[in-house]
Amino acid sequence: MPLIVHKYGGTSMGSTERISNVAKRVAKWARAGHQMVVVPSAMSGETNRLLALAKELAPARPTDAYSRELDMLAATGEQASSALLAMALQALGLESVSYAGWQVPIRTNNAYTKARIESIDDKKVRADLDAGRVVIVTGFQGLDDQGNITTLGRGGSDTSAVAVAAAMKADECMIFTDVDGVYTTDPRVVPLAQRLKSLSFEEMLEMASMGSKVLQIRSVEFAGKYKVKLRVLSSFTPWDIDILEEAKSGTLITFEEDENMEQAIVSGIAFNRDETKISVLGVPDKPGAAYQILGAVADANVEVDMIIQNLSKDGMADFSFTVNHSDHAKTLDMLKTVVLPKLGAQAVVGDTNICKVSIVGIGMRSHVGVASTMFRVLSEEGINIQMISTSEIKTSVVIDEKYMELAVKALHKAFGLDQAPV
Amino acid sequence: MPLIVHKYGGTSMGSTERISNVAKRVAKWARAGHQMVVVPSAMSGETNRLLALAKELAPARPTDAYSRELDMLAATGEQASSALLAMALQALGLESVSYAGWQVPIRTNNAYTKARIESIDDKKVRADLDAGRVVIVTGFQGLDDQGNITTLGRGGSDTSAVAVAAAMKADECMIFTDVDGVYTTDPRVVPLAQRLKSLSFEEMLEMASMGSKVLQIRSVEFAGKYKVKLRVLSSFTPWDIDILEEAKSGTLITFEEDENMEQAIVSGIAFNRDETKISVLGVPDKPGAAYQILGAVADANVEVDMIIQNLSKDGMADFSFTVNHSDHAKTLDMLKTVVLPKLGAQAVVGDTNICKVSIVGIGMRSHVGVASTMFRVLSEEGINIQMISTSEIKTSVVIDEKYMELAVKALHKAFGLDQAPV
């Protein structure tokens, strides 16, 4: 009997009526002859409600002990929604049981509020499935080796679902969410954006890391690592939609190179407004200069994304990199006061009005000239490229933020993404 | 270092501000040199909110599997409030950690929604106390031997607190609640009702079983069985009230016969409007008649409180007993259709307009004539006594409900309870 994992987000679990609809959908899959494990998020708003209470009581300087209690608190949201879903399934005449993370158990490290799953014991869940029960496993949470509750961070339920699917060698992990799949780009920016029928893990990873919020990025990494077949689909279709139709809906994220379908060269256009650019100008071109700058940035716990270095005249180099918006001021300040004097550079300047636009596609591996097409299209629109970085399946550029929409639309059209797939 | 258990009810935990006040009170006790274990209820309204959600999803015929999920759901309320209290203590600079019932663990049987505590492992809590931490233990819940969460029923946090105090041999268990102690009778009925400074377990048990809602009756049984010194006191005094004054406030419920204080003969007047009377009239006086009636009632899962049998003329007996209001119609019906024909009795009649009034006092053991004083007082007020039952420390009568207030006031005065204790 095929084993399917369903994951439902907070919006899908937002009221007893919605929970009841989730139960009906799950029941449809169970009655069609599948073993079912369901991983729900907390009811929408619940996690925020709990964390707001915690914030009112937080100590001035949050400690590890405080984070432990935060996890203890936040984990109740999924425990409650899981129990409610089990009840709703029972009301439909199915046998069902819910387990909190510690009951499975889902073992994690002890990094409270952002723990990582280490192992999942599937014995208990397997026994229930074999006894004909639908098993609900709380998303978002686990148990450390000291018996404390941990949580996996925002969006962690996606990772829980994929991890359970991996541990149980599920035939597919279906992520039901409030969008109906992964799009070639954000439909709010390009109305002609098309839903992708399938996508490779590498592509999804690039899309996700660029701010496409469909899936938590760690869940995609996890699915890639353990070869879990992952499908993103809508929980807002009627629950009684034909099961064969539903099984093919949404976007399939797969580890198999699909030989039947000729992949588009570029699958999607991703963009990100969360980054800013910092440049260190007039750096004496000596060995170790890059390390002095980036080492100091790393020591300040700031993550750097793109990096370029231009050799200028007179043996001086300009050095630019991008950081997250929230780290901008701190990084700028640190470079000016600590690094600049030591380095003998001329100036440190920041630019917060930039954005990053990427073309992503597994087809780029075997097709030349994709990047140059991108540069040509941007040039034709009069858009200046400030930085470039490339990987095997992605080319990213940093441009002025005001051109973002124009760039995304032009690239979307140029790579043939405006047409629905045949 | 003395070990004290504090228990705070849902009203005391009703907002972050109130939780913060609870933390300040606990901190005062901790800083005065006590090892502290705190057992909080869920934030007021939370358990009702959760159970209302469950009700909307309940299957037509609730099963054991449904009750399991109910406990899974309801237990989240205390887990959340416990974590919040630990945070509030940390914010005051104390080390604190919270444990859910399963983490302690508090082991129970598997009677979901009304489980009974079987054992408490105090190793973990003891280690934290010895490390200088304030330990928060969720009330209301435990773990069965299959690893399922169980709850102890409404008011179960009182029992959790007393059980923890018993397991850890605490010096005192202080139940902070929204009343400031146990009264000689309900002050809403008798404005002159006086707070009792102390009370024996047996008396408290009789008062509690008569509807005085100050403590869950099982917590009192537990305290009596394990000789836990129990104090009921107000959580609405300012948190910074002098600790020596607070330590003597409220009502102490004790297992020690207090030799210093001459006990009042009658400690309190309890009453109960929740019972109704059922009479089987004209029962042929043959062996086994009582069994035929009460056996059938017990088989219908109806609990019987008082029972009297009057031999009437002609070899016929009248048989009366009281049951809870909620069982009245069902019991009457069952007797009329099933028992009456078999028994050859003349009639079954019910009376829902009765009430039970009791005088309770450990001093009754050694004083004669207490019951007759009660009967005289009622007779002087023209109140007819319909049924009487007595135990070592209690005498109860059933009277017409309309005389209840009159009876309670008259007895309260006659036994000298209108005056404050010296």
Short mmCIF file of C-alpha atoms in Angstrom, two decimals, chain B residues 45-374:
data_model
loop_
_atom_site.label_atom_id
_atom_site.label_comp_id
_atom_site.label_asym_id
_atom_site.label_seq_id
_atom_site.Cartn_x
_atom_site.Cartn_y
_atom_site.Cartn_z
CA GLY B 45 -10.41 30.68 29.58
CA GLU B 46 -7.80 28.65 27.72
CA THR B 47 -9.06 25.18 28.65
CA ASN B 48 -12.61 26.20 27.74
CA ARG B 49 -11.41 27.64 24.43
CA LEU B 50 -9.64 24.39 23.54
CA LEU B 51 -12.52 22.16 24.59
CA ALA B 52 -14.94 24.28 22.56
CA LEU B 53 -12.82 23.65 19.45
CA ALA B 54 -12.82 19.94 20.24
CA LYS B 55 -16.58 19.92 20.67
CA GLU B 56 -17.02 21.28 17.14
CA LEU B 57 -15.02 18.35 15.77
CA ALA B 58 -16.22 15.60 18.10
CA PRO B 59 -17.42 12.33 16.57
CA ALA B 60 -21.06 11.41 17.19
CA ARG B 61 -20.09 8.73 19.69
CA PRO B 62 -16.96 9.73 21.64
CA THR B 63 -14.50 6.88 21.94
CA ASP B 64 -11.43 6.24 24.00
CA ALA B 65 -9.36 7.37 21.01
CA TYR B 66 -11.24 10.67 21.05
CA SER B 67 -10.62 11.11 24.78
CA ARG B 68 -6.94 10.51 24.14
CA GLU B 69 -6.89 13.43 21.68
CA LEU B 70 -8.89 15.59 24.11
CA ASP B 71 -6.11 15.14 26.67
CA MET B 72 -3.45 15.80 24.05
CA LEU B 73 -5.27 19.04 23.28
CA ALA B 74 -6.17 20.20 26.78
CA ALA B 75 -2.68 19.55 28.16
CA THR B 76 -1.28 22.31 25.93
CA GLY B 77 -2.92 24.96 28.12
CA GLU B 78 -0.77 24.18 31.16
CA GLN B 79 2.34 23.61 29.07
CA ALA B 80 2.01 27.14 27.70
CA SER B 81 1.31 28.83 31.05
CA SER B 82 4.18 26.93 32.69
CA ALA B 83 6.66 28.08 30.05
CA LEU B 84 5.43 31.66 30.41
CA LEU B 85 5.88 31.54 34.18
CA ALA B 86 9.42 30.20 33.81
CA MET B 87 10.18 33.11 31.47
CA ALA B 88 8.72 35.62 33.92
CA LEU B 89 10.95 34.22 36.68
CA GLN B 90 13.99 34.39 34.41
CA ALA B 91 13.14 38.03 33.71
CA LEU B 92 13.41 38.61 37.48
CA GLY B 93 16.90 37.14 37.46
CA LEU B 94 16.04 33.71 38.82
CA GLU B 95 17.00 30.47 37.15
CA SER B 96 13.88 28.58 36.24
CA VAL B 97 12.81 25.64 34.12
CA SER B 98 9.38 24.24 33.27
CA TYR B 99 8.44 20.57 32.82
CA ALA B 100 5.35 19.11 31.24
CA GLY B 101 3.84 16.18 33.10
CA TRP B 102 5.52 13.68 30.75
CA GLN B 103 8.92 15.24 31.35
CA VAL B 104 8.91 14.85 35.14
CA PRO B 105 7.39 12.24 34.59
CA ILE B 106 4.11 12.18 36.50
CA ARG B 107 2.82 8.68 35.80
CA THR B 108 -0.91 8.03 35.71
CA ASN B 109 -3.26 5.26 34.72
CA ASN B 110 -4.75 5.53 31.22
CA ALA B 111 -8.23 6.80 32.13
CA TYR B 112 -8.18 9.73 29.70
CA THR B 113 -9.80 12.98 30.92
CA LYS B 114 -9.95 11.65 34.49
CA ALA B 115 -6.66 9.86 35.04
CA ARG B 116 -5.28 9.13 38.49
CA ILE B 117 -1.68 9.74 39.46
CA GLU B 118 0.23 6.54 40.15
CA SER B 119 3.76 7.77 40.77
CA ILE B 120 6.01 10.76 40.43
CA ASP B 121 9.71 10.54 39.69
CA ASP B 122 11.26 13.48 41.55
CA LYS B 123 14.88 12.94 40.40
CA LYS B 124 14.90 15.61 37.70
CA VAL B 125 13.04 18.21 39.77
CA ARG B 126 15.25 17.54 42.79
CA ALA B 127 18.41 18.04 40.70
CA ASP B 128 17.15 21.38 39.43
CA LEU B 129 16.20 22.53 42.92
CA ASP B 130 19.65 21.57 44.18
CA ALA B 131 21.13 23.60 41.31
CA GLY B 132 19.23 26.62 42.58
CA ARG B 133 16.42 26.63 40.02
CA VAL B 134 12.75 27.33 40.55
CA VAL B 135 10.97 24.40 38.95
CA ILE B 136 7.62 24.80 37.22
CA VAL B 137 5.59 21.60 36.80
CA THR B 138 2.47 21.67 34.64
CA GLY B 139 -0.67 20.94 36.56
CA PHE B 140 -3.55 18.75 35.38
CA GLN B 141 -1.57 16.21 33.37
CA GLY B 142 0.56 13.11 33.29
CA LEU B 143 1.82 10.25 31.18
CA ASP B 144 0.39 6.74 30.94
CA ASP B 145 2.53 3.64 30.57
CA GLN B 146 2.07 3.68 26.78
CA GLY B 147 3.57 7.17 26.50
CA ASN B 148 0.25 8.95 25.99
CA ILE B 149 -0.60 12.27 27.64
CA THR B 150 -3.40 12.04 30.19
CA THR B 151 -5.26 14.71 32.15
CA LEU B 152 -6.66 14.53 35.66
CA GLY B 153 -10.04 16.17 35.12
CA ARG B 154 -11.27 19.63 36.01
CA GLY B 155 -9.45 21.14 38.95
CA GLY B 156 -6.75 18.52 38.47
CA SER B 157 -3.97 21.04 39.03
CA ASP B 158 -4.80 21.03 42.76
CA THR B 159 -4.18 17.30 42.75
CA SER B 160 -0.97 17.71 40.73
CA ALA B 161 0.35 20.20 43.27
CA VAL B 162 -0.49 18.02 46.27
CA ALA B 163 0.92 14.93 44.53
CA VAL B 164 4.18 16.71 43.75
CA ALA B 165 4.32 17.98 47.35
CA ALA B 166 3.74 14.43 48.61
CA ALA B 167 6.34 12.88 46.31
CA MET B 168 8.93 15.46 47.29
CA LYS B 169 7.98 15.54 50.97
CA ALA B 170 7.45 19.28 50.74
CA ASP B 171 7.13 21.23 53.96
CA GLU B 172 3.92 22.83 52.74
CA CYS B 173 1.70 22.99 49.68
CA MET B 174 0.21 26.46 49.26
CA ILE B 175 -2.85 26.65 47.01
CA PHE B 176 -3.21 30.24 45.80
CA THR B 177 -6.73 30.86 44.61
CA ASP B 178 -9.33 33.59 44.17
CA VAL B 179 -10.77 33.14 47.67
CA ASP B 180 -8.75 33.82 50.78
CA GLY B 181 -9.48 30.56 52.54
CA VAL B 182 -12.15 28.12 53.65
CA TYR B 183 -15.22 29.63 55.34
CA THR B 184 -17.63 28.34 57.96
CA THR B 185 -20.19 28.40 55.17
CA ASP B 186 -20.79 30.14 51.83
CA PRO B 187 -20.52 33.92 52.52
CA ARG B 188 -23.00 34.55 49.71
CA VAL B 189 -25.65 32.80 51.84
CA VAL B 190 -24.49 33.88 55.29
CA PRO B 191 -22.73 37.26 55.22
CA LEU B 192 -21.44 36.60 58.74
CA ALA B 193 -19.54 33.51 57.57
CA GLN B 194 -16.04 33.46 59.05
CA ARG B 195 -12.77 32.32 57.52
CA LEU B 196 -11.37 29.25 59.28
CA LYS B 197 -7.72 29.48 60.31
CA SER B 198 -7.37 25.76 60.23
CA LEU B 199 -9.33 22.67 59.45
CA SER B 200 -8.69 18.95 59.55
CA PHE B 201 -8.57 16.89 56.36
CA GLU B 202 -11.66 15.00 57.32
CA GLU B 203 -13.57 18.23 57.75
CA MET B 204 -12.26 19.64 54.50
CA LEU B 205 -13.26 16.44 52.76
CA GLU B 206 -16.80 16.73 54.06
CA MET B 207 -16.96 20.41 53.18
CA ALA B 208 -15.52 19.77 49.70
CA SER B 209 -17.82 16.87 48.95
CA MET B 210 -20.74 19.10 49.88
CA GLY B 211 -20.03 21.48 47.09
CA SER B 212 -17.56 23.88 48.62
CA LYS B 213 -15.55 24.43 45.43
CA VAL B 214 -12.37 25.72 47.03
CA LEU B 215 -10.36 22.57 46.34
CA GLN B 216 -10.74 19.57 44.07
CA ILE B 217 -11.86 16.79 46.40
CA ARG B 218 -9.21 14.36 45.13
CA SER B 219 -6.47 16.76 46.10
CA VAL B 220 -7.78 16.74 49.67
CA GLU B 221 -7.92 12.93 49.73
CA PHE B 222 -4.38 12.88 48.40
CA ALA B 223 -3.16 15.35 51.01
CA GLY B 224 -4.79 13.32 53.76
CA LYS B 225 -3.36 10.06 52.52
CA TYR B 226 0.19 11.37 52.20
CA LYS B 227 0.02 13.81 55.12
CA VAL B 228 0.73 16.91 53.05
CA LYS B 229 0.32 20.17 54.93
CA LEU B 230 -2.04 22.16 52.75
CA ARG B 231 -2.83 25.87 52.85
CA VAL B 232 -5.52 27.66 50.84
CA LEU B 233 -4.81 31.36 50.45
CA SER B 234 -5.50 34.32 48.21
CA SER B 235 -3.47 35.17 45.13
CA PHE B 236 -5.03 38.64 45.13
CA THR B 237 -3.12 40.05 48.05
CA PRO B 238 -0.25 42.26 46.81
CA TRP B 239 2.69 40.05 45.86
CA ASP B 240 4.99 41.97 48.23
CA ILE B 241 2.94 41.28 51.34
CA ASP B 242 5.25 40.37 54.21
CA ILE B 243 6.24 36.75 53.85
CA LEU B 244 5.76 35.89 57.52
CA GLU B 245 2.25 37.28 57.37
CA GLU B 246 1.53 35.41 54.13
CA ALA B 247 2.84 32.17 55.64
CA LYS B 248 0.09 32.36 58.28
CA SER B 249 -2.73 33.61 56.06
CA GLY B 250 -5.58 31.69 54.50
CA THR B 251 -6.74 28.36 55.87
CA LEU B 252 -4.40 25.58 56.91
CA ILE B 253 -5.68 22.09 56.26
CA THR B 254 -3.76 19.78 58.44
CA PHE B 255 -3.43 16.15 59.38
CA GLU B 256 -2.20 16.97 62.86
CA GLU B 257 -4.73 17.15 65.64
CA ASP B 258 -4.01 20.63 66.87
CA GLU B 259 -3.79 20.34 70.63
CA ASN B 260 -3.12 23.98 71.29
CA MET B 261 -6.26 25.22 69.73
CA GLU B 262 -9.52 24.10 71.24
CA GLN B 263 -11.45 23.04 68.18
CA ALA B 264 -14.91 24.39 67.66
CA ILE B 265 -17.37 21.52 67.89
CA VAL B 266 -18.82 22.43 64.52
CA SER B 267 -16.40 23.96 62.01
CA GLY B 268 -18.75 24.69 59.19
CA ILE B 269 -22.15 24.40 57.61
CA ALA B 270 -22.17 22.88 54.14
CA PHE B 271 -25.08 22.65 51.75
CA ASN B 272 -25.85 21.20 48.39
CA ARG B 273 -28.67 21.87 45.97
CA ASP B 274 -27.45 19.38 43.39
CA GLU B 275 -29.39 16.41 44.74
CA THR B 276 -32.92 15.21 44.21
CA LYS B 277 -34.96 12.68 46.12
CA ILE B 278 -36.53 9.55 44.71
CA SER B 279 -38.94 7.43 46.71
CA VAL B 280 -40.23 3.94 45.99
CA LEU B 281 -43.46 3.61 47.95
CA GLY B 282 -45.23 0.51 49.16
CA VAL B 283 -42.45 -1.99 48.65
CA PRO B 284 -43.39 -5.48 49.93
CA ASP B 285 -41.08 -6.01 52.89
CA LYS B 286 -39.15 -9.03 51.66
CA PRO B 287 -35.41 -9.78 51.85
CA GLY B 288 -33.65 -8.45 48.81
CA ALA B 289 -35.98 -5.55 48.07
CA ALA B 290 -33.30 -2.94 48.83
CA TYR B 291 -30.85 -4.80 46.65
CA GLN B 292 -33.33 -5.02 43.80
CA ILE B 293 -33.81 -1.26 43.84
CA LEU B 294 -30.25 -0.08 44.52
CA GLY B 295 -28.63 -2.77 42.42
CA ALA B 296 -30.60 -1.61 39.42
CA VAL B 297 -29.64 2.00 40.14
CA ALA B 298 -25.96 1.12 40.45
CA ASP B 299 -26.13 -0.90 37.21
CA ALA B 300 -27.37 2.25 35.51
CA ASN B 301 -24.17 3.97 36.70
CA VAL B 302 -26.07 6.32 39.01
CA GLU B 303 -24.43 7.30 42.26
CA VAL B 304 -26.66 7.31 45.32
CA ASP B 305 -25.92 9.53 48.30
CA MET B 306 -28.37 9.27 51.23
CA ILE B 307 -30.66 6.26 51.70
CA ILE B 308 -33.49 5.67 54.17
CA GLN B 309 -36.00 2.92 54.53
CA ASN B 310 -39.18 3.32 56.62
CA LEU B 311 -41.18 0.31 57.56
CA SER B 312 -44.79 1.30 57.04
CA LYS B 313 -47.88 -0.58 58.13
CA ASP B 314 -49.14 -3.74 56.49
CA GLY B 315 -45.66 -5.17 55.89
CA MET B 316 -44.92 -2.55 53.28
CA ALA B 317 -41.79 -0.33 53.25
CA ASP B 318 -41.08 3.11 51.78
CA PHE B 319 -37.68 3.47 50.29
CA SER B 320 -36.05 6.90 49.61
CA PHE B 321 -32.65 7.93 48.33
CA THR B 322 -30.98 10.95 46.77
CA VAL B 323 -29.22 11.16 43.43
CA ASN B 324 -27.58 13.93 41.46
CA HIS B 325 -29.90 16.26 39.56
CA SER B 326 -28.50 15.11 36.22
CA ASP B 327 -29.43 11.49 36.95
CA HIS B 328 -32.94 12.23 38.23
CA ALA B 329 -35.07 11.71 35.12
CA LYS B 330 -33.14 8.66 33.94
CA THR B 331 -33.34 6.99 37.37
CA LEU B 332 -37.04 7.71 37.79
CA ASP B 333 -37.77 6.32 34.36
CA MET B 334 -35.71 3.20 34.88
CA LEU B 335 -37.38 2.46 38.22
CA LYS B 336 -40.88 2.92 36.82
CA THR B 337 -40.39 0.75 33.77
CA VAL B 338 -38.00 -1.93 34.97
CA VAL B 339 -38.03 -2.23 38.76
CA LEU B 340 -41.57 -1.32 39.76
CA PRO B 341 -43.27 -4.20 37.89
CA LYS B 342 -40.83 -6.81 39.19
CA LEU B 343 -40.94 -5.53 42.75
CA GLY B 344 -44.66 -5.19 43.09
CA ALA B 345 -44.27 -1.77 44.72
CA GLN B 346 -47.06 0.81 44.63
CA ALA B 347 -45.39 3.91 43.19
CA VAL B 348 -42.18 5.70 42.35
CA VAL B 349 -42.14 9.44 43.01
CA GLY B 350 -39.45 12.06 42.60
CA ASP B 351 -38.85 15.37 44.34
CA THR B 352 -36.41 17.85 42.81
CA ASN B 353 -37.12 20.62 45.30
CA ILE B 354 -34.91 19.39 48.10
CA CYS B 355 -31.54 20.34 49.45
CA LYS B 356 -29.03 18.83 51.81
CA VAL B 357 -27.62 20.73 54.75
CA SER B 358 -24.76 19.39 56.85
CA ILE B 359 -22.94 20.39 59.98
CA VAL B 360 -19.29 19.35 59.85
CA GLY B 361 -16.83 19.24 62.72
CA ILE B 362 -14.12 17.01 64.05
CA GLY B 363 -15.22 18.04 67.55
CA MET B 364 -18.42 16.05 67.04
CA ARG B 365 -16.41 12.91 67.70
CA SER B 366 -16.07 13.76 71.35
CA HIS B 367 -19.21 15.77 71.96
CA VAL B 368 -22.63 14.25 72.32
CA GLY B 369 -25.84 16.01 71.52
CA VAL B 370 -24.59 17.92 68.49
CA ALA B 371 -27.06 16.24 66.15
CA SER B 372 -29.96 16.83 68.53
CA THR B 373 -29.05 20.52 68.74
CA MET B 374 -29.26 20.61 64.96
#
